[in-house]
Amino acid sequence: MKVVKSHIEYYQELNCFSYYTDGNLNSLKTPIAIQMIALTESGLVAVTNTPFKVLDVLMLNIHVDSIPFDKLMGNVKTADLVGDMTKIEVEFMGMPNALFERIKGMLNISESEKTVAFDKAEIDLLTSLVKKLKR
């Protein structure tokens, strides 16, 4: 393993048995192969032959240090075509504390170094949700 910026190289073949695209569930009889190439503080980086899109939500099972983490939901944050493969960055939704602590330990990130940043679309979404809650 080699630490590279906020990623740590971590190779594993993953299977995706279902995913949401445009709000519709796609349950698969044959899983989609995804090659994880790195873990990040909030998710993973992978390559696949499947042309996933930004905002697709994947259901994945992964193992980190031989510990299984099943049925993790991950939101596709970026999807870039690299040759005939798609490189995706996936942010876990509701990451289990045990997984976060394990990744944090691998990255040697202290709590004081952790930051949260939102892009404009996320800020707009949060603002609209808060307005709805106030009604």
mmCIF file with all atom_site columns, C-alpha atoms in Angstrom:
data_model
loop_
_atom_site.group_PDB
_atom_site.id
_atom_site.type_symbol
_atom_site.label_atom_id
_atom_site.label_alt_id
_atom_site.label_comp_id
_atom_site.label_asym_id
_atom_site.label_entity_id
_atom_site.label_seq_id
_atom_site.pdbx_PDB_ins_code
_atom_site.Cartn_x
_atom_site.Cartn_y
_atom_site.Cartn_z
_atom_site.occupancy
_atom_site.B_iso_or_equiv
_atom_site.pdbx_formal_charge
_atom_site.auth_seq_id
_atom_site.auth_comp_id
_atom_site.auth_asym_id
_atom_site.auth_atom_id
_atom_site.pdbx_PDB_model_num
ATOM 1   C CA . MET A 1 1   ? 0.000   0.000   0.000   1.00 0.00 ? 1   MET A CA 1
ATOM 2   C CA . LYS A 1 2   ? 1.199   3.469   -0.840  1.00 0.00 ? 2   LYS A CA 1
ATOM 3   C CA . VAL A 1 3   ? -0.338  6.726   0.435   1.00 0.00 ? 3   VAL A CA 1
ATOM 4   C CA . VAL A 1 4   ? -0.983  9.175   -2.398  1.00 0.00 ? 4   VAL A CA 1
ATOM 5   C CA . LYS A 1 5   ? -2.500  12.526  -1.347  1.00 0.00 ? 5   LYS A CA 1
ATOM 6   C CA . SER A 1 6   ? -5.958  11.826  0.076   1.00 0.00 ? 6   SER A CA 1
ATOM 7   C CA . HIS A 1 7   ? -6.121  8.398   -1.587  1.00 0.00 ? 7   HIS A CA 1
ATOM 8   C CA . ILE A 1 8   ? -4.521  5.147   -0.633  1.00 0.00 ? 8   ILE A CA 1
ATOM 9   C CA . GLU A 1 9   ? -3.887  2.590   -3.356  1.00 0.00 ? 9   GLU A CA 1
ATOM 10  C CA . TYR A 1 10  ? -6.066  -0.403  -2.526  1.00 0.00 ? 10  TYR A CA 1
ATOM 11  C CA . TYR A 1 11  ? -6.846  -2.967  -5.189  1.00 0.00 ? 11  TYR A CA 1
ATOM 12  C CA . GLN A 1 12  ? -9.850  -5.257  -5.055  1.00 0.00 ? 12  GLN A CA 1
ATOM 13  C CA . GLU A 1 13  ? -12.361 -6.681  -7.495  1.00 0.00 ? 13  GLU A CA 1
ATOM 14  C CA . LEU A 1 14  ? -15.867 -5.651  -6.493  1.00 0.00 ? 14  LEU A CA 1
ATOM 15  C CA . ASN A 1 15  ? -19.232 -6.817  -7.758  1.00 0.00 ? 15  ASN A CA 1
ATOM 16  C CA . CYS A 1 16  ? -22.210 -4.528  -8.130  1.00 0.00 ? 16  CYS A CA 1
ATOM 17  C CA . PHE A 1 17  ? -25.480 -6.486  -7.944  1.00 0.00 ? 17  PHE A CA 1
ATOM 18  C CA . SER A 1 18  ? -27.775 -3.469  -8.187  1.00 0.00 ? 18  SER A CA 1
ATOM 19  C CA . TYR A 1 19  ? -27.620 0.260   -8.783  1.00 0.00 ? 19  TYR A CA 1
ATOM 20  C CA . TYR A 1 20  ? -29.912 3.239   -9.207  1.00 0.00 ? 20  TYR A CA 1
ATOM 21  C CA . THR A 1 21  ? -29.745 5.417   -12.285 1.00 0.00 ? 21  THR A CA 1
ATOM 22  C CA . ASP A 1 22  ? -32.098 8.382   -12.763 1.00 0.00 ? 22  ASP A CA 1
ATOM 23  C CA . GLY A 1 23  ? -33.947 7.174   -9.647  1.00 0.00 ? 23  GLY A CA 1
ATOM 24  C CA . ASN A 1 24  ? -34.705 3.740   -11.129 1.00 0.00 ? 24  ASN A CA 1
ATOM 25  C CA . LEU A 1 25  ? -33.420 0.541   -9.530  1.00 0.00 ? 25  LEU A CA 1
ATOM 26  C CA . ASN A 1 26  ? -31.481 -1.807  -11.795 1.00 0.00 ? 26  ASN A CA 1
ATOM 27  C CA . SER A 1 27  ? -31.281 -5.274  -10.212 1.00 0.00 ? 27  SER A CA 1
ATOM 28  C CA . LEU A 1 28  ? -28.790 -7.421  -12.079 1.00 0.00 ? 28  LEU A CA 1
ATOM 29  C CA . LYS A 1 29  ? -28.813 -11.191 -12.567 1.00 0.00 ? 29  LYS A CA 1
ATOM 30  C CA . THR A 1 30  ? -25.131 -11.038 -13.492 1.00 0.00 ? 30  THR A CA 1
ATOM 31  C CA . PRO A 1 31  ? -23.114 -8.593  -11.387 1.00 0.00 ? 31  PRO A CA 1
ATOM 32  C CA . ILE A 1 32  ? -21.072 -5.769  -12.889 1.00 0.00 ? 32  ILE A CA 1
ATOM 33  C CA . ALA A 1 33  ? -17.322 -6.127  -12.270 1.00 0.00 ? 33  ALA A CA 1
ATOM 34  C CA . ILE A 1 34  ? -15.701 -3.053  -10.767 1.00 0.00 ? 34  ILE A CA 1
ATOM 35  C CA . GLN A 1 35  ? -11.962 -2.813  -10.084 1.00 0.00 ? 35  GLN A CA 1
ATOM 36  C CA . MET A 1 36  ? -11.328 -0.703  -6.981  1.00 0.00 ? 36  MET A CA 1
ATOM 37  C CA . ILE A 1 37  ? -7.964  1.035   -7.295  1.00 0.00 ? 37  ILE A CA 1
ATOM 38  C CA . ALA A 1 38  ? -8.006  3.345   -4.267  1.00 0.00 ? 38  ALA A CA 1
ATOM 39  C CA . LEU A 1 39  ? -9.769  4.168   -1.024  1.00 0.00 ? 39  LEU A CA 1
ATOM 40  C CA . THR A 1 40  ? -10.453 7.756   -0.002  1.00 0.00 ? 40  THR A CA 1
ATOM 41  C CA . GLU A 1 41  ? -11.623 9.260   3.257   1.00 0.00 ? 41  GLU A CA 1
ATOM 42  C CA . SER A 1 42  ? -15.181 9.273   1.921   1.00 0.00 ? 42  SER A CA 1
ATOM 43  C CA . GLY A 1 43  ? -15.303 6.409   -0.566  1.00 0.00 ? 43  GLY A CA 1
ATOM 44  C CA . LEU A 1 44  ? -13.362 4.763   -3.365  1.00 0.00 ? 44  LEU A CA 1
ATOM 45  C CA . VAL A 1 45  ? -11.937 5.164   -6.843  1.00 0.00 ? 45  VAL A CA 1
ATOM 46  C CA . ALA A 1 46  ? -12.546 2.390   -9.375  1.00 0.00 ? 46  ALA A CA 1
ATOM 47  C CA . VAL A 1 47  ? -12.573 1.494   -13.055 1.00 0.00 ? 47  VAL A CA 1
ATOM 48  C CA . THR A 1 48  ? -15.224 -0.491  -14.882 1.00 0.00 ? 48  THR A CA 1
ATOM 49  C CA . ASN A 1 49  ? -16.453 -1.355  -18.363 1.00 0.00 ? 49  ASN A CA 1
ATOM 50  C CA . THR A 1 50  ? -19.921 -0.079  -17.402 1.00 0.00 ? 50  THR A CA 1
ATOM 51  C CA . PRO A 1 51  ? -20.594 3.553   -18.332 1.00 0.00 ? 51  PRO A CA 1
ATOM 52  C CA . PHE A 1 52  ? -21.918 4.742   -14.968 1.00 0.00 ? 52  PHE A CA 1
ATOM 53  C CA . LYS A 1 53  ? -23.027 8.375   -14.756 1.00 0.00 ? 53  LYS A CA 1
ATOM 54  C CA . VAL A 1 54  ? -22.610 11.029  -12.095 1.00 0.00 ? 54  VAL A CA 1
ATOM 55  C CA . LEU A 1 55  ? -25.392 10.640  -9.467  1.00 0.00 ? 55  LEU A CA 1
ATOM 56  C CA . ASP A 1 56  ? -25.841 6.898   -10.082 1.00 0.00 ? 56  ASP A CA 1
ATOM 57  C CA . VAL A 1 57  ? -26.016 5.063   -6.745  1.00 0.00 ? 57  VAL A CA 1
ATOM 58  C CA . LEU A 1 58  ? -24.210 1.710   -6.495  1.00 0.00 ? 58  LEU A CA 1
ATOM 59  C CA . MET A 1 59  ? -24.771 -1.097  -3.989  1.00 0.00 ? 59  MET A CA 1
ATOM 60  C CA . LEU A 1 60  ? -21.387 -2.688  -3.201  1.00 0.00 ? 60  LEU A CA 1
ATOM 61  C CA . ASN A 1 61  ? -19.802 -5.257  -0.911  1.00 0.00 ? 61  ASN A CA 1
ATOM 62  C CA . ILE A 1 62  ? -16.162 -4.600  -0.046  1.00 0.00 ? 62  ILE A CA 1
ATOM 63  C CA . HIS A 1 63  ? -13.511 -6.049  2.258   1.00 0.00 ? 63  HIS A CA 1
ATOM 64  C CA . VAL A 1 64  ? -10.947 -3.816  3.950   1.00 0.00 ? 64  VAL A CA 1
ATOM 65  C CA . ASP A 1 65  ? -8.193  -5.651  5.812   1.00 0.00 ? 65  ASP A CA 1
ATOM 66  C CA . SER A 1 66  ? -10.268 -8.855  5.490   1.00 0.00 ? 66  SER A CA 1
ATOM 67  C CA . ILE A 1 67  ? -13.253 -7.223  7.224   1.00 0.00 ? 67  ILE A CA 1
ATOM 68  C CA . PRO A 1 68  ? -16.443 -7.369  5.141   1.00 0.00 ? 68  PRO A CA 1
ATOM 69  C CA . PHE A 1 69  ? -18.614 -4.290  4.673   1.00 0.00 ? 69  PHE A CA 1
ATOM 70  C CA . ASP A 1 70  ? -21.772 -5.390  2.883   1.00 0.00 ? 70  ASP A CA 1
ATOM 71  C CA . LYS A 1 71  ? -24.448 -3.473  1.030   1.00 0.00 ? 71  LYS A CA 1
ATOM 72  C CA . LEU A 1 72  ? -22.646 -0.136  1.062   1.00 0.00 ? 72  LEU A CA 1
ATOM 73  C CA . MET A 1 73  ? -24.438 2.477   -0.984  1.00 0.00 ? 73  MET A CA 1
ATOM 74  C CA . GLY A 1 74  ? -22.199 4.800   -2.922  1.00 0.00 ? 74  GLY A CA 1
ATOM 75  C CA . ASN A 1 75  ? -23.003 7.903   -4.939  1.00 0.00 ? 75  ASN A CA 1
ATOM 76  C CA . VAL A 1 76  ? -21.001 8.313   -8.170  1.00 0.00 ? 76  VAL A CA 1
ATOM 77  C CA . LYS A 1 77  ? -19.359 11.753  -7.836  1.00 0.00 ? 77  LYS A CA 1
ATOM 78  C CA . THR A 1 78  ? -17.279 11.641  -11.040 1.00 0.00 ? 78  THR A CA 1
ATOM 79  C CA . ALA A 1 79  ? -17.366 9.395   -14.097 1.00 0.00 ? 79  ALA A CA 1
ATOM 80  C CA . ASP A 1 80  ? -14.643 9.881   -16.705 1.00 0.00 ? 80  ASP A CA 1
ATOM 81  C CA . LEU A 1 81  ? -14.001 7.848   -19.828 1.00 0.00 ? 81  LEU A CA 1
ATOM 82  C CA . VAL A 1 82  ? -10.416 6.536   -19.872 1.00 0.00 ? 82  VAL A CA 1
ATOM 83  C CA . GLY A 1 83  ? -9.869  4.581   -23.062 1.00 0.00 ? 83  GLY A CA 1
ATOM 84  C CA . ASP A 1 84  ? -12.722 2.070   -23.180 1.00 0.00 ? 84  ASP A CA 1
ATOM 85  C CA . MET A 1 85  ? -13.116 2.034   -19.379 1.00 0.00 ? 85  MET A CA 1
ATOM 86  C CA . THR A 1 86  ? -14.938 4.403   -17.031 1.00 0.00 ? 86  THR A CA 1
ATOM 87  C CA . LYS A 1 87  ? -13.068 5.728   -13.995 1.00 0.00 ? 87  LYS A CA 1
ATOM 88  C CA . ILE A 1 88  ? -15.481 6.527   -11.189 1.00 0.00 ? 88  ILE A CA 1
ATOM 89  C CA . GLU A 1 89  ? -15.144 8.195   -7.809  1.00 0.00 ? 89  GLU A CA 1
ATOM 90  C CA . VAL A 1 90  ? -17.766 6.902   -5.397  1.00 0.00 ? 90  VAL A CA 1
ATOM 91  C CA . GLU A 1 91  ? -18.722 8.565   -2.126  1.00 0.00 ? 91  GLU A CA 1
ATOM 92  C CA . PHE A 1 92  ? -20.220 6.203   0.449   1.00 0.00 ? 92  PHE A CA 1
ATOM 93  C CA . MET A 1 93  ? -23.602 7.142   1.849   1.00 0.00 ? 93  MET A CA 1
ATOM 94  C CA . GLY A 1 94  ? -23.792 6.404   5.568   1.00 0.00 ? 94  GLY A CA 1
ATOM 95  C CA . MET A 1 95  ? -20.307 4.913   5.867   1.00 0.00 ? 95  MET A CA 1
ATOM 96  C CA . PRO A 1 96  ? -20.021 2.584   8.878   1.00 0.00 ? 96  PRO A CA 1
ATOM 97  C CA . ASN A 1 97  ? -17.810 4.021   11.645  1.00 0.00 ? 97  ASN A CA 1
ATOM 98  C CA . ALA A 1 98  ? -15.591 0.924   11.613  1.00 0.00 ? 98  ALA A CA 1
ATOM 99  C CA . LEU A 1 99  ? -14.848 1.427   7.913   1.00 0.00 ? 99  LEU A CA 1
ATOM 100 C CA . PHE A 1 100 ? -14.217 5.163   8.333   1.00 0.00 ? 100 PHE A CA 1
ATOM 101 C CA . GLU A 1 101 ? -11.860 4.545   11.268  1.00 0.00 ? 101 GLU A CA 1
ATOM 102 C CA . ARG A 1 102 ? -9.962  1.893   9.310   1.00 0.00 ? 102 ARG A CA 1
ATOM 103 C CA . ILE A 1 103 ? -9.536  4.173   6.271   1.00 0.00 ? 103 ILE A CA 1
ATOM 104 C CA . LYS A 1 104 ? -8.659  7.133   8.480   1.00 0.00 ? 104 LYS A CA 1
ATOM 105 C CA . GLY A 1 105 ? -5.963  5.059   10.136  1.00 0.00 ? 105 GLY A CA 1
ATOM 106 C CA . MET A 1 106 ? -4.567  4.069   6.747   1.00 0.00 ? 106 MET A CA 1
ATOM 107 C CA . LEU A 1 107 ? -4.469  7.709   5.659   1.00 0.00 ? 107 LEU A CA 1
ATOM 108 C CA . ASN A 1 108 ? -3.218  8.972   9.040   1.00 0.00 ? 108 ASN A CA 1
ATOM 109 C CA . ILE A 1 109 ? -5.809  11.725  9.080   1.00 0.00 ? 109 ILE A CA 1
ATOM 110 C CA . SER A 1 110 ? -6.364  13.340  12.453  1.00 0.00 ? 110 SER A CA 1
ATOM 111 C CA . GLU A 1 111 ? -9.743  14.744  13.461  1.00 0.00 ? 111 GLU A CA 1
ATOM 112 C CA . SER A 1 112 ? -8.330  18.283  13.425  1.00 0.00 ? 112 SER A CA 1
ATOM 113 C CA . GLU A 1 113 ? -7.385  17.894  9.757   1.00 0.00 ? 113 GLU A CA 1
ATOM 114 C CA . LYS A 1 114 ? -10.861 16.748  8.681   1.00 0.00 ? 114 LYS A CA 1
ATOM 115 C CA . THR A 1 115 ? -12.886 19.290  6.741   1.00 0.00 ? 115 THR A CA 1
ATOM 116 C CA . VAL A 1 116 ? -16.240 19.270  5.050   1.00 0.00 ? 116 VAL A CA 1
ATOM 117 C CA . ALA A 1 117 ? -16.758 21.093  1.768   1.00 0.00 ? 117 ALA A CA 1
ATOM 118 C CA . PHE A 1 118 ? -19.925 21.352  -0.288  1.00 0.00 ? 118 PHE A CA 1
ATOM 119 C CA . ASP A 1 119 ? -20.222 22.274  -3.939  1.00 0.00 ? 119 ASP A CA 1
ATOM 120 C CA . LYS A 1 120 ? -22.923 24.675  -5.187  1.00 0.00 ? 120 LYS A CA 1
ATOM 121 C CA . ALA A 1 121 ? -25.383 21.903  -6.092  1.00 0.00 ? 121 ALA A CA 1
ATOM 122 C CA . GLU A 1 122 ? -25.064 20.352  -2.613  1.00 0.00 ? 122 GLU A CA 1
ATOM 123 C CA . ILE A 1 123 ? -25.514 23.752  -0.928  1.00 0.00 ? 123 ILE A CA 1
ATOM 124 C CA . ASP A 1 124 ? -28.618 24.417  -3.049  1.00 0.00 ? 124 ASP A CA 1
ATOM 125 C CA . LEU A 1 125 ? -30.040 20.998  -2.163  1.00 0.00 ? 125 LEU A CA 1
ATOM 126 C CA . LEU A 1 126 ? -29.393 21.481  1.565   1.00 0.00 ? 126 LEU A CA 1
ATOM 127 C CA . THR A 1 127 ? -30.911 24.976  1.454   1.00 0.00 ? 127 THR A CA 1
ATOM 128 C CA . SER A 1 128 ? -34.076 23.698  -0.230  1.00 0.00 ? 128 SER A CA 1
ATOM 129 C CA . LEU A 1 129 ? -34.369 20.847  2.301   1.00 0.00 ? 129 LEU A CA 1
ATOM 130 C CA . VAL A 1 130 ? -34.013 23.252  5.218   1.00 0.00 ? 130 VAL A CA 1
ATOM 131 C CA . LYS A 1 131 ? -36.705 25.519  3.714   1.00 0.00 ? 131 LYS A CA 1
ATOM 132 C CA . LYS A 1 132 ? -39.040 22.527  3.379   1.00 0.00 ? 132 LYS A CA 1
ATOM 133 C CA . LEU A 1 133 ? -38.421 21.551  7.002   1.00 0.00 ? 133 LEU A CA 1
ATOM 134 C CA . LYS A 1 134 ? -39.269 25.069  8.195   1.00 0.00 ? 134 LYS A CA 1
ATOM 135 C CA . ARG A 1 135 ? -42.722 24.932  6.568   1.00 0.00 ? 135 ARG A CA 1
#
